[in-house]
Coordinates of C-alpha atoms in Angstrom, one line a residue:
M1 CA 30.8 18.0 29.7
I2 CA 28.3 19.6 27.4
K3 CA 24.7 18.5 27.3
R4 CA 22.3 19.2 24.4
S5 CA 18.9 17.8 23.4
L6 CA 18.7 15.9 20.1
T7 CA 15.0 15.1 20.6
A8 CA 14.0 17.4 17.7
L9 CA 17.1 16.5 15.7
V10 CA 18.8 19.8 16.2
S11 CA 22.4 20.1 15.6
L12 CA 25.0 19.8 18.3
L13 CA 28.5 21.3 17.9
F14 CA 31.0 20.0 20.3
A15 CA 34.8 20.5 20.1
H16 CA 37.5 18.8 22.2
S17 CA 41.1 18.7 21.3
G18 CA 40.3 20.2 17.9
I19 CA 37.8 17.4 17.0
A20 CA 34.5 18.7 15.6
Q21 CA 31.5 16.6 16.6
E22 CA 28.1 17.2 15.0
P23 CA 25.4 14.5 15.7
T24 CA 22.9 15.9 13.3
R25 CA 20.5 13.0 13.3
I26 CA 19.2 10.3 15.6
E27 CA 16.8 7.8 14.0
P28 CA 14.2 7.0 15.1
P29 CA 13.7 10.5 16.5
F30 CA 12.0 9.2 19.7
W31 CA 10.6 5.9 21.0
W32 CA 8.0 4.7 23.5
V33 CA 8.1 2.6 26.7
Q34 CA 6.1 -0.6 27.1
M35 CA 6.3 -1.3 23.4
P36 CA 5.4 -4.8 22.0
V37 CA 9.1 -5.1 21.1
S38 CA 11.8 -4.5 23.7
D39 CA 14.8 -3.9 21.4
L40 CA 15.6 -0.5 20.0
Q41 CA 18.2 0.4 17.3
L42 CA 19.5 4.0 17.4
Q43 CA 21.3 5.3 14.3
L44 CA 23.4 8.2 15.3
Y45 CA 24.9 10.4 12.6
G46 CA 27.5 13.1 13.0
E47 CA 31.0 14.0 12.2
N48 CA 33.3 11.3 13.5
I49 CA 30.8 9.9 15.9
G50 CA 31.8 6.4 15.0
H51 CA 35.0 7.0 17.0
Y52 CA 33.0 7.3 20.2
R53 CA 31.6 4.7 22.6
A54 CA 28.3 5.0 24.4
S55 CA 27.2 4.1 27.9
I56 CA 23.8 4.3 29.6
D57 CA 23.2 4.2 33.4
I58 CA 19.5 3.8 33.6
P59 CA 17.8 0.9 35.5
G60 CA 15.9 -1.3 33.0
V61 CA 17.8 0.0 30.0
S62 CA 20.7 -2.0 28.8
L63 CA 23.1 -1.3 26.0
K64 CA 23.4 -4.6 24.2
K65 CA 25.6 -3.7 21.3
Q66 CA 27.2 -0.7 19.6
V67 CA 28.5 -0.9 16.0
A68 CA 30.9 1.5 14.2
V69 CA 30.7 1.1 10.4
D70 CA 32.7 1.9 7.3
S71 CA 31.8 5.6 7.5
P72 CA 33.2 7.2 10.7
N73 CA 30.1 9.4 10.8
Y74 CA 27.7 6.7 12.0
L75 CA 27.2 4.8 15.3
F76 CA 24.5 2.2 15.8
L77 CA 23.4 1.5 19.3
Y78 CA 21.2 -1.5 20.3
L79 CA 19.2 -1.0 23.5
E80 CA 16.9 -3.3 25.4
I81 CA 14.2 -1.5 27.3
D82 CA 12.5 -3.4 30.1
G83 CA 8.7 -3.2 30.4
S84 CA 9.1 -1.5 33.8
V85 CA 10.9 1.6 32.4
P86 CA 8.7 4.7 32.7
A87 CA 8.4 7.5 30.1
M88 CA 11.6 9.5 30.6
T89 CA 14.4 11.4 29.0
L90 CA 17.2 8.9 28.4
T91 CA 20.7 10.2 28.8
I92 CA 23.4 8.6 26.7
L93 CA 27.0 9.3 27.4
L94 CA 29.5 9.1 24.5
K95 CA 33.2 9.1 25.1
N96 CA 36.4 9.1 22.9
G97 CA 39.3 9.0 25.3
E98 CA 39.1 12.3 27.3
D99 CA 36.5 13.7 24.9
R100 CA 32.9 13.1 26.0
F101 CA 29.4 14.5 25.7
T102 CA 25.8 13.5 26.4
I103 CA 22.7 13.4 24.4
D104 CA 19.1 13.2 25.5
Y105 CA 16.6 10.8 23.9
E106 CA 12.9 10.8 24.6
L107 CA 11.0 7.7 25.7
L108 CA 7.3 8.5 25.5
E109 CA 4.2 7.0 26.9
R110 CA 2.3 4.9 24.4
E111 CA -1.2 6.1 23.3
A112 CA -4.2 4.0 24.1
T113 CA -4.5 1.2 21.5
E114 CA -8.3 1.2 21.2
G115 CA -9.3 2.2 17.7
R116 CA -5.8 2.0 16.3
N117 CA -3.9 -0.6 14.2
Q118 CA -7.2 -2.3 13.4
G119 CA -6.2 -4.2 10.2
F120 CA -8.4 -4.5 7.2
D121 CA -10.3 -7.4 5.6
A122 CA -12.9 -8.4 3.1
S123 CA -15.6 -6.4 4.9
D124 CA -13.7 -3.3 3.8
L125 CA -13.8 -1.2 0.6
I126 CA -10.4 0.5 0.0
Y127 CA -10.1 3.9 -1.7
L128 CA -6.7 4.3 -3.3
M129 CA -5.5 7.8 -3.9
M130 CA -2.3 9.6 -4.9
P131 CA -2.2 12.6 -2.5
D132 CA -0.5 14.9 -5.0
R133 CA -3.3 14.4 -7.4
F134 CA -6.3 14.5 -5.1
A135 CA -6.8 18.0 -3.7
N136 CA -4.6 21.0 -2.8
G137 CA -6.0 22.4 0.5
N138 CA -2.9 24.4 1.5
L139 CA -1.3 26.6 -1.1
D140 CA 1.3 27.8 1.3
N141 CA 3.2 24.5 1.1
D142 CA 3.4 24.4 -2.7
E143 CA 6.9 25.8 -2.5
I144 CA 9.2 24.8 0.4
E145 CA 12.7 26.3 0.9
G146 CA 15.2 23.5 0.9
L147 CA 13.1 21.2 -1.3
T148 CA 14.0 21.1 -4.9
E149 CA 10.7 20.9 -6.7
G150 CA 7.7 23.2 -6.5
V151 CA 4.3 22.9 -8.0
D152 CA 4.0 23.2 -11.8
R153 CA 0.5 22.6 -12.9
S154 CA 1.4 23.2 -16.6
D155 CA 3.4 19.9 -16.6
P156 CA 1.6 16.7 -15.5
T157 CA 4.9 15.0 -14.8
K158 CA 5.6 17.4 -12.0
R159 CA 4.0 18.1 -8.7
Q160 CA 0.5 19.3 -8.8
G161 CA 0.2 20.4 -5.1
G162 CA -2.2 17.9 -3.5
D163 CA -1.7 17.6 0.2
I164 CA -3.0 16.3 3.5
Q165 CA -5.2 19.4 4.0
G166 CA -6.9 18.7 0.7
I167 CA -7.6 15.2 1.7
S168 CA -9.0 16.3 5.1
D169 CA -11.3 18.8 3.3
H170 CA -12.9 16.0 1.4
L171 CA -13.2 13.2 3.9
D172 CA -17.0 13.7 3.8
Y173 CA -16.9 12.9 0.1
I174 CA -14.9 9.6 0.6
E175 CA -17.1 8.5 3.5
D176 CA -20.3 9.2 1.6
L177 CA -19.0 7.1 -1.3
G178 CA -19.2 4.1 1.1
M179 CA -15.4 3.6 1.4
T180 CA -14.2 2.1 4.7
A181 CA -10.5 2.4 4.2
I182 CA -8.1 4.7 2.4
W183 CA -4.8 3.7 0.9
F184 CA -2.5 6.7 0.3
T185 CA 0.5 6.3 -2.0
P186 CA 3.6 7.2 -0.1
M187 CA 3.9 10.6 1.7
F188 CA 7.6 10.3 2.6
E189 CA 9.8 13.2 1.7
N190 CA 10.9 12.8 -2.0
N191 CA 13.4 15.6 -2.5
S192 CA 14.3 14.6 -6.0
P193 CA 15.4 17.0 -8.7
P194 CA 12.7 18.5 -10.9
S195 CA 14.0 16.5 -13.9
Y196 CA 12.8 13.3 -12.1
G197 CA 9.7 14.4 -10.3
G198 CA 9.0 12.7 -7.0
Y199 CA 5.3 13.5 -6.8
H200 CA 4.4 9.8 -6.6
G201 CA 6.3 9.3 -3.3
Y202 CA 8.2 6.1 -4.2
A203 CA 11.7 7.6 -4.1
A204 CA 12.1 8.4 -0.4
T205 CA 14.8 10.8 0.7
D206 CA 13.8 10.7 4.4
M207 CA 12.0 7.7 5.8
Y208 CA 11.0 9.4 9.0
A209 CA 9.5 12.5 7.5
V210 CA 6.3 13.3 5.6
D211 CA 7.1 15.5 2.6
R212 CA 6.6 19.1 3.7
R213 CA 4.9 19.9 0.4
I214 CA 2.2 17.4 1.5
G215 CA 2.1 18.3 5.2
S216 CA 3.9 17.2 8.3
N217 CA 4.2 14.1 10.5
A218 CA 1.8 15.8 12.9
S219 CA -0.8 16.5 10.2
Y220 CA -0.5 12.9 8.9
K221 CA -1.1 11.6 12.4
Q222 CA -4.1 13.9 12.7
L223 CA -5.4 12.7 9.4
V224 CA -5.3 9.1 10.5
S225 CA -7.2 10.1 13.7
D226 CA -9.8 12.0 11.7
V227 CA -10.3 9.0 9.4
H228 CA -10.7 6.8 12.4
D229 CA -13.3 9.1 13.9
R230 CA -15.4 8.5 10.8
G231 CA -15.2 4.7 11.3
M232 CA -12.7 4.3 8.4
K233 CA -9.2 3.0 8.3
V234 CA -5.8 4.0 6.8
I235 CA -3.4 1.9 4.9
M236 CA 0.2 3.3 4.5
D237 CA 2.3 2.7 1.5
M238 CA 5.9 1.7 2.2
I239 CA 8.9 0.8 0.1
H240 CA 11.8 -1.3 1.4
N241 CA 13.2 -2.3 -2.0
H242 CA 14.7 1.1 -2.8
I243 CA 15.2 4.7 -1.8
G244 CA 15.6 7.9 -3.7
L245 CA 18.9 8.8 -5.2
D246 CA 18.9 12.0 -3.2
H247 CA 18.3 10.2 0.2
W248 CA 20.6 11.7 2.7
W249 CA 22.4 8.3 3.1
M250 CA 23.6 8.5 -0.5
S251 CA 26.1 11.2 0.2
D252 CA 27.7 9.2 3.0
L253 CA 26.7 5.5 3.0
P254 CA 27.0 3.8 6.4
T255 CA 28.6 0.7 4.8
K256 CA 30.0 -0.1 1.4
D257 CA 27.2 -2.7 0.9
W258 CA 24.3 -0.5 2.1
V259 CA 23.0 -0.4 -1.5
H260 CA 23.6 -2.8 -4.3
D261 CA 26.3 -1.9 -6.9
V262 CA 24.5 -0.8 -10.0
E263 CA 27.7 -1.2 -12.0
K264 CA 27.7 -4.8 -11.1
F265 CA 24.0 -5.7 -11.2
G266 CA 22.5 -3.1 -13.5
Y267 CA 18.8 -2.6 -13.4
T268 CA 16.1 -5.0 -12.5
N269 CA 14.5 -7.3 -15.1
F270 CA 11.1 -6.8 -13.5
K271 CA 10.4 -10.5 -13.9
G272 CA 8.5 -11.3 -10.7
T273 CA 8.1 -15.0 -11.6
I274 CA 11.8 -15.7 -10.8
P275 CA 11.5 -16.4 -7.0
G276 CA 8.9 -19.0 -7.6
D277 CA 10.5 -20.5 -10.7
P278 CA 12.3 -23.8 -9.8
H279 CA 14.4 -23.4 -13.0
A280 CA 15.4 -19.8 -12.6
S281 CA 19.1 -18.9 -13.2
Q282 CA 21.2 -17.2 -10.6
Y283 CA 21.9 -14.4 -13.1
D284 CA 18.2 -13.6 -13.5
W285 CA 17.6 -13.8 -9.8
N286 CA 20.4 -11.4 -9.1
R287 CA 19.1 -8.9 -11.6
L288 CA 15.6 -9.1 -10.1
V289 CA 16.7 -8.7 -6.4
K290 CA 19.9 -6.7 -6.7
G291 CA 19.3 -4.6 -9.8
W292 CA 18.1 -1.0 -9.3
F293 CA 14.5 -0.3 -10.1
V294 CA 15.3 2.9 -12.1
P295 CA 18.3 5.2 -12.1
Y296 CA 16.8 7.4 -9.4
M297 CA 16.1 4.5 -7.1
P298 CA 19.1 2.8 -5.5
D299 CA 18.4 -0.8 -4.5
L300 CA 18.7 -1.5 -0.8
N301 CA 20.7 -4.5 0.5
Q302 CA 18.5 -6.0 3.2
R303 CA 21.1 -8.7 3.9
N304 CA 23.0 -5.9 5.7
E305 CA 21.8 -6.6 9.3
L306 CA 22.0 -3.0 10.3
L307 CA 19.8 -1.9 7.4
A308 CA 17.3 -4.7 7.9
D309 CA 16.9 -3.8 11.5
Y310 CA 16.6 -0.1 10.6
L311 CA 13.8 -0.8 8.0
I312 CA 11.8 -3.1 10.3
Q313 CA 12.0 -0.6 13.1
N314 CA 11.0 2.3 10.8
S315 CA 7.8 0.4 10.0
I316 CA 7.1 -0.2 13.7
W317 CA 7.7 3.4 14.5
W318 CA 5.2 4.6 11.9
I319 CA 2.6 2.1 13.1
E320 CA 3.0 3.2 16.7
Y321 CA 3.3 6.9 15.9
S322 CA 0.4 7.3 13.5
G323 CA -2.1 4.5 14.4
I324 CA -2.4 3.3 10.9
D325 CA -4.3 0.1 10.3
G326 CA -2.4 -1.6 7.6
I327 CA 0.6 -1.4 5.2
R328 CA 0.7 -1.9 1.5
M329 CA 4.3 -2.9 0.8
D330 CA 5.4 -1.7 -2.7
T331 CA 7.5 -4.1 -4.9
Y332 CA 7.2 -6.9 -2.4
L333 CA 8.9 -9.5 -4.5
Y334 CA 12.0 -7.4 -5.4
P335 CA 13.9 -7.5 -2.0
Y336 CA 15.5 -10.6 -0.6
P337 CA 12.6 -13.0 0.1
E338 CA 13.9 -14.0 3.5
Y339 CA 14.0 -10.4 4.6
M340 CA 10.4 -9.7 3.6
A341 CA 9.3 -12.8 5.5
R342 CA 11.2 -11.6 8.6
W343 CA 9.8 -8.0 8.3
T344 CA 6.2 -9.3 7.9
Q345 CA 6.5 -11.7 10.9
E346 CA 8.0 -9.1 13.2
V347 CA 5.4 -6.4 12.3
L348 CA 2.5 -8.8 12.7
T349 CA 3.9 -10.2 16.0
A350 CA 4.1 -6.7 17.4
Y351 CA 0.6 -5.8 16.1
P352 CA -1.5 -9.0 15.8
N353 CA -4.7 -7.2 14.5
F354 CA -2.7 -5.4 11.8
N355 CA -2.8 -6.4 8.1
I356 CA -0.3 -6.2 5.3
V357 CA -0.8 -6.5 1.6
G358 CA 2.3 -7.0 -0.6
E359 CA 2.4 -5.7 -4.2
V360 CA 3.1 -8.8 -6.2
W361 CA 2.8 -7.9 -9.9
V362 CA 2.8 -11.3 -11.7
E363 CA 0.5 -12.7 -14.4
T364 CA -0.3 -16.2 -13.1
V365 CA -2.1 -17.4 -10.0
A366 CA 0.7 -19.9 -9.3
H367 CA 3.3 -17.2 -9.1
E368 CA 0.9 -14.8 -7.2
S369 CA 0.0 -17.4 -4.6
Y370 CA 3.7 -18.2 -4.0
W371 CA 3.9 -15.0 -1.9
Q372 CA 0.9 -15.6 0.4
D373 CA 1.4 -16.9 3.9
D374 CA 2.0 -20.7 4.0
P375 CA 0.8 -21.5 0.4
P376 CA -0.3 -25.1 0.0
H377 CA 1.7 -25.8 -3.2
V378 CA 5.1 -24.3 -2.5
E379 CA 7.8 -27.0 -2.4
D380 CA 11.0 -24.9 -1.8
G381 CA 10.0 -24.3 1.8
Y382 CA 9.6 -20.6 1.5
D383 CA 6.9 -18.9 3.6
S384 CA 6.4 -15.2 3.3
N385 CA 4.2 -14.9 6.3
L386 CA 2.2 -12.3 4.2
P387 CA -1.5 -12.4 4.8
S388 CA -2.6 -10.5 1.7
V389 CA -1.4 -10.2 -1.9
T390 CA -2.4 -7.9 -4.7
D391 CA -4.5 -10.1 -7.0
F392 CA -3.1 -9.1 -10.4
P393 CA -4.2 -12.3 -12.2
L394 CA -7.9 -11.6 -11.3
S395 CA -7.5 -8.0 -12.3
F396 CA -6.1 -9.0 -15.7
A397 CA -8.8 -11.6 -16.2
I398 CA -11.6 -9.0 -15.6
R399 CA -10.0 -6.2 -17.6
D400 CA -8.9 -8.3 -20.6
G401 CA -11.7 -10.8 -20.5
L402 CA -14.4 -8.2 -20.9
K403 CA -12.7 -6.9 -24.0
E404 CA -12.5 -10.2 -25.8
E405 CA -14.9 -12.4 -27.7
F406 CA -16.2 -15.2 -25.6
G407 CA -14.6 -18.6 -26.0
W408 CA -13.4 -21.7 -24.1
T409 CA -10.4 -19.7 -22.6
T410 CA -11.3 -16.2 -23.6
G411 CA -13.8 -13.5 -22.5
L412 CA -15.7 -14.2 -19.3
S413 CA -14.0 -17.6 -19.2
K414 CA -10.9 -15.9 -18.0
V415 CA -12.6 -14.8 -14.8
Y416 CA -13.9 -18.4 -14.3
Y417 CA -10.4 -19.8 -14.7
A418 CA -9.0 -17.2 -12.2
F419 CA -11.5 -18.3 -9.6
A420 CA -10.9 -22.0 -10.5
Q421 CA -7.3 -21.7 -9.3
D422 CA -8.1 -20.4 -5.9
R423 CA -7.0 -23.7 -4.3
L424 CA -3.4 -22.4 -4.8
Y425 CA -4.0 -19.5 -2.3
T426 CA -3.9 -20.0 1.4
D427 CA -6.9 -17.8 1.6
P428 CA -8.1 -16.0 -1.5
N429 CA -10.6 -14.0 0.5
K430 CA -7.6 -12.0 1.9
N431 CA -6.4 -11.0 -1.6
V432 CA -6.7 -7.3 -2.4
I433 CA -8.7 -7.2 -5.7
F434 CA -9.0 -4.3 -8.1
I435 CA -9.8 -3.4 -11.7
D436 CA -7.3 -0.6 -11.9
N437 CA -4.7 1.3 -9.9
H438 CA -2.1 4.1 -10.2
D439 CA 0.2 1.9 -12.3
M440 CA -2.4 0.8 -14.8
S441 CA -4.6 2.4 -17.4
R442 CA -7.9 3.4 -16.0
V443 CA -10.5 0.6 -16.4
F444 CA -13.1 2.8 -18.2
E445 CA -10.5 3.7 -20.8
H446 CA -9.2 0.2 -21.0
L447 CA -12.7 -1.1 -21.7
G448 CA -13.1 1.3 -24.6
K449 CA -15.2 3.7 -22.6
D450 CA -18.0 1.2 -22.6
E451 CA -20.3 2.0 -19.7
S452 CA -21.9 -1.4 -19.8
L453 CA -18.6 -3.2 -19.5
F454 CA -17.5 -0.8 -16.8
K455 CA -20.5 -1.7 -14.7
I456 CA -19.9 -5.4 -15.2
A457 CA -16.3 -5.0 -14.1
Y458 CA -17.4 -3.1 -11.0
S459 CA -20.0 -5.7 -10.2
I460 CA -17.4 -8.4 -10.3
L461 CA -15.1 -6.3 -8.1
L462 CA -17.7 -5.9 -5.4
T463 CA -18.9 -9.5 -5.4
A464 CA -15.8 -11.5 -5.9
R465 CA -13.9 -13.1 -3.0
G466 CA -11.3 -10.7 -1.6
I467 CA -10.8 -7.2 -0.4
P468 CA -11.9 -4.7 -3.1
Q469 CA -9.9 -1.6 -3.8
V470 CA -11.2 1.3 -5.9
Y471 CA -8.9 3.8 -7.6
Y472 CA -9.8 7.5 -7.0
G473 CA -11.9 8.9 -9.9
T474 CA -13.3 5.5 -10.8
E475 CA -16.5 6.6 -9.1
L476 CA -16.7 9.3 -11.9
M477 CA -15.9 6.7 -14.6
M478 CA -12.7 8.7 -15.4
G479 CA -10.9 8.0 -18.6
H480 CA -7.5 9.3 -19.4
E481 CA -6.1 12.8 -19.9
N482 CA -4.1 13.0 -23.1
R483 CA -1.0 14.9 -21.8
G484 CA 2.3 13.8 -20.3
G485 CA 3.3 10.1 -20.4
D486 CA 1.2 7.0 -19.7
D487 CA 1.5 7.4 -15.9
E488 CA 0.3 11.0 -16.0
A489 CA -2.6 10.0 -18.3
W490 CA -4.2 8.0 -15.5
R491 CA -2.9 10.0 -12.5
Q492 CA -4.9 13.2 -13.3
T493 CA -6.1 15.6 -10.7
M494 CA -9.6 15.6 -9.3
P495 CA -11.5 18.6 -10.7
G496 CA -12.4 20.9 -7.8
G497 CA -9.4 19.9 -5.8
W498 CA -7.7 23.2 -6.7
P499 CA -9.0 26.7 -6.1
D500 CA -8.7 27.7 -9.8
D501 CA -10.5 24.7 -11.1
K502 CA -13.5 25.6 -13.3
R503 CA -15.7 23.0 -11.6
S504 CA -15.7 20.6 -8.6
V505 CA -16.6 17.0 -8.8
F506 CA -16.9 17.0 -5.1
T507 CA -20.3 18.7 -5.5
K508 CA -23.4 17.5 -7.3
R509 CA -23.7 20.8 -9.2
G510 CA -20.0 20.6 -10.3
R511 CA -20.4 17.1 -11.8
T512 CA -21.9 16.3 -15.2
D513 CA -25.2 14.5 -15.5
K514 CA -23.3 11.3 -16.4
E515 CA -20.9 11.7 -13.5
N516 CA -23.8 12.1 -11.1
E517 CA -25.5 9.1 -12.6
I518 CA -22.4 6.8 -12.3
L519 CA -21.6 8.2 -8.8
A520 CA -25.1 7.3 -7.6
Y521 CA -24.7 3.8 -9.1
M522 CA -21.4 3.3 -7.3
K523 CA -22.6 4.7 -4.0
A524 CA -25.6 2.4 -4.1
M525 CA -23.4 -0.6 -4.9
N526 CA -20.8 0.3 -2.2
H527 CA -23.3 0.8 0.6
W528 CA -25.1 -2.4 -0.4
R529 CA -21.9 -4.4 -0.2
A530 CA -21.1 -3.0 3.2
K531 CA -24.2 -4.7 4.6
S532 CA -23.7 -8.1 2.9
K533 CA -22.1 -10.6 5.2
A534 CA -22.2 -13.1 2.3
L535 CA -19.8 -10.9 0.3
H536 CA -17.5 -10.4 3.2
H537 CA -17.2 -14.0 4.4
G538 CA -19.2 -16.3 2.1
K539 CA -17.7 -19.1 0.0
L540 CA -17.6 -18.7 -3.7
L541 CA -19.5 -21.3 -5.9
Q542 CA -19.3 -20.9 -9.6
F543 CA -20.8 -22.5 -12.8
I544 CA -18.9 -22.8 -16.0
P545 CA -19.5 -19.9 -18.4
D546 CA -22.0 -20.8 -21.2
E547 CA -22.7 -18.8 -24.3
N548 CA -21.2 -15.6 -22.9
T549 CA -23.0 -15.9 -19.6
F550 CA -21.3 -16.5 -16.3
V551 CA -23.0 -17.2 -12.9
Y552 CA -21.5 -17.5 -9.5
F553 CA -22.7 -17.3 -5.9
R554 CA -21.4 -16.1 -2.6
I555 CA -22.9 -18.3 0.1
L556 CA -22.9 -17.8 3.9
E557 CA -25.4 -19.9 5.8
D558 CA -28.8 -18.1 5.8
E559 CA -27.9 -15.6 3.1
A560 CA -26.3 -15.7 -0.4
V561 CA -25.7 -13.5 -3.4
M562 CA -26.2 -14.6 -7.0
V563 CA -24.2 -12.8 -9.7
A564 CA -25.4 -13.5 -13.3
I565 CA -23.4 -11.8 -16.1
N566 CA -24.4 -11.5 -19.7
G567 CA -21.4 -10.4 -21.8
G568 CA -23.4 -10.7 -25.1
D569 CA -25.1 -8.0 -27.1
E570 CA -28.5 -9.8 -26.9
S571 CA -30.7 -10.8 -24.0
A572 CA -29.9 -14.2 -22.5
T573 CA -32.1 -16.7 -20.8
L574 CA -30.9 -19.0 -18.0
E575 CA -32.6 -22.1 -16.8
S576 CA -33.0 -21.6 -13.0
S577 CA -33.0 -25.4 -12.5
R578 CA -29.3 -25.4 -13.4
F579 CA -28.6 -23.5 -10.1
A580 CA -31.1 -25.5 -8.0
E581 CA -28.3 -26.7 -5.6
V582 CA -28.2 -23.1 -4.3
L583 CA -31.5 -21.6 -5.2
D584 CA -33.5 -24.4 -3.6
Q585 CA -32.0 -23.4 -0.2
Y586 CA -33.5 -19.9 -0.2
R587 CA -37.0 -18.7 -0.3
K588 CA -36.6 -14.9 -0.8
A589 CA -34.9 -12.9 -3.4
T590 CA -34.3 -9.2 -3.9
V591 CA -32.6 -7.3 -6.7
A592 CA -29.3 -5.7 -5.6
P593 CA -28.6 -3.0 -4.9
E594 CA -32.1 -1.5 -4.8
G595 CA -33.8 -4.3 -2.9
A596 CA -36.9 -4.8 -5.0
A597 CA -38.6 -8.2 -4.5
Y598 CA -37.9 -10.7 -7.2
K599 CA -39.7 -14.0 -7.9
I600 CA -37.4 -16.7 -9.2
S601 CA -39.2 -18.6 -11.9
E602 CA -38.1 -21.4 -14.3
K603 CA -36.2 -18.9 -16.4
I604 CA -34.1 -15.9 -15.5
T605 CA -33.7 -13.3 -18.2
L606 CA -30.6 -11.2 -18.4
N607 CA -30.3 -7.9 -20.3
P608 CA -27.5 -7.5 -22.8
R609 CA -24.1 -6.6 -21.5
S610 CA -25.1 -6.5 -17.9
A611 CA -24.6 -8.0 -14.4
F612 CA -27.8 -9.1 -12.6
I613 CA -27.4 -9.5 -8.8
L614 CA -29.8 -11.1 -6.4
N615 CA -29.8 -11.1 -2.6
L616 CA -31.0 -14.5 -1.4
S617 CA -32.3 -15.3 2.1
R618 CA -34.2 -18.0 3.9

């Protein structure tokens, strides 16, 4: 008998009767005792390991099932771990006739749960960043042996070198902005060829490893802890729809149906309305769910039970290991809907304080709301269990409405109509709202680089119902960089995040006068919002737009916020009596965010192209 530790995923070479045995991977690499879930799936990978059968002789640990698959190089073990089992090294015996060996598997103590897995809600303000584009704090990891692509700053479609150390170096900056949560686009290993460029992180080649050009699992965990120490939260980006073409599975798939057949189903049609369409064809549904996203992203088959269990367990492993507070699930509507409902339910059952937002990129409220937990209007019986959705319809209404001439259904009326359909959501205050992100043109550029419209858009973002998310660089009113493709135009690096940058926007002296001005405006707005319970939990009451003005309130018992928008080029006057049902309930008013006292008279005058905001109290 030979005994070797696989805890650190080191290779084991065992030979009996001329049979070579190399269990090179166990996933997950370790587990914990007294977990909120008792079941554990182990995926063992090594030459011909599927020919072996396992046994465990540990009180409190039972081997419920073991599964050999199409590839002889995999063996899946299903364990049940009783709550009484202490932290230990678990010995697993594998036998194939007279051939046998043991492997060690670590069961660790859980960390204290206080301050971890907190969730996020409408009291938060999320800062979205792409790590590769934010700051390079460690030049030594720009090139890593064994990873195909190094840093090439001459080409914006390639890696730029941003990393965990760069983020850590600038946590003061993010905290000072008034952000309370950070959403990082994926940091999983993306070992894609240079011709593709995996800087974005959405083509994972190892779902249990942080990309070494960004950092390590340990440095990611430390980053989460450091963010928590500042009273902020972390949202992890995950992808269960697809993997990268160079994922290690792809050279030896466990089963023939592990990924969908691109020759049969082609590429997705990207039409997210299909699952909620009662008239959708099976052909279109198959293309959406089973088609590959792009040629470098094989589409996963979550109807394979082994794969579904693997993916769910991977999520639970990262939550437990790192202490993250929420997940943003990429391409939520592309996998099988029943799988996404199961995944969401199991994660939230294990971590009740946790939150998940699903990326649901559709154009209408009816199709967006279909994906929120227990929506009131869905007749096909589907329930996603998903607390939060990405509110694309509101984003489009703000971005496009502010560019248009005012009319019955155009201009500011678009925002009104988006709010007017909130009855279709289970809880619109759980929607993640935004005016741009890493997949869209930057809002300042989209609005024609008009500062007035930019400030109106930001005012709506911070005062609308929901959980606001701000894209990195928006605090500097970033436009586009005219190099590379569209994606790269709005995924530029932060000046000062690289040692050879000529200036640093992380310092007042390194910013332009205009950048300092807009940054001060954003900070004041952000910190004001953080203190407003009405904006966190208050109901929304709106008045129909009139002559390019739009007024709505957020109301919470003894306090309220009034938002009055003038989209026109001339001053506008509002009759305060029109809003008496709200204004008569409050005696005091101050102008937000500064807090100067304001006396409400018969008429309220609005400056051209502006948002006027009042704090109301009794």
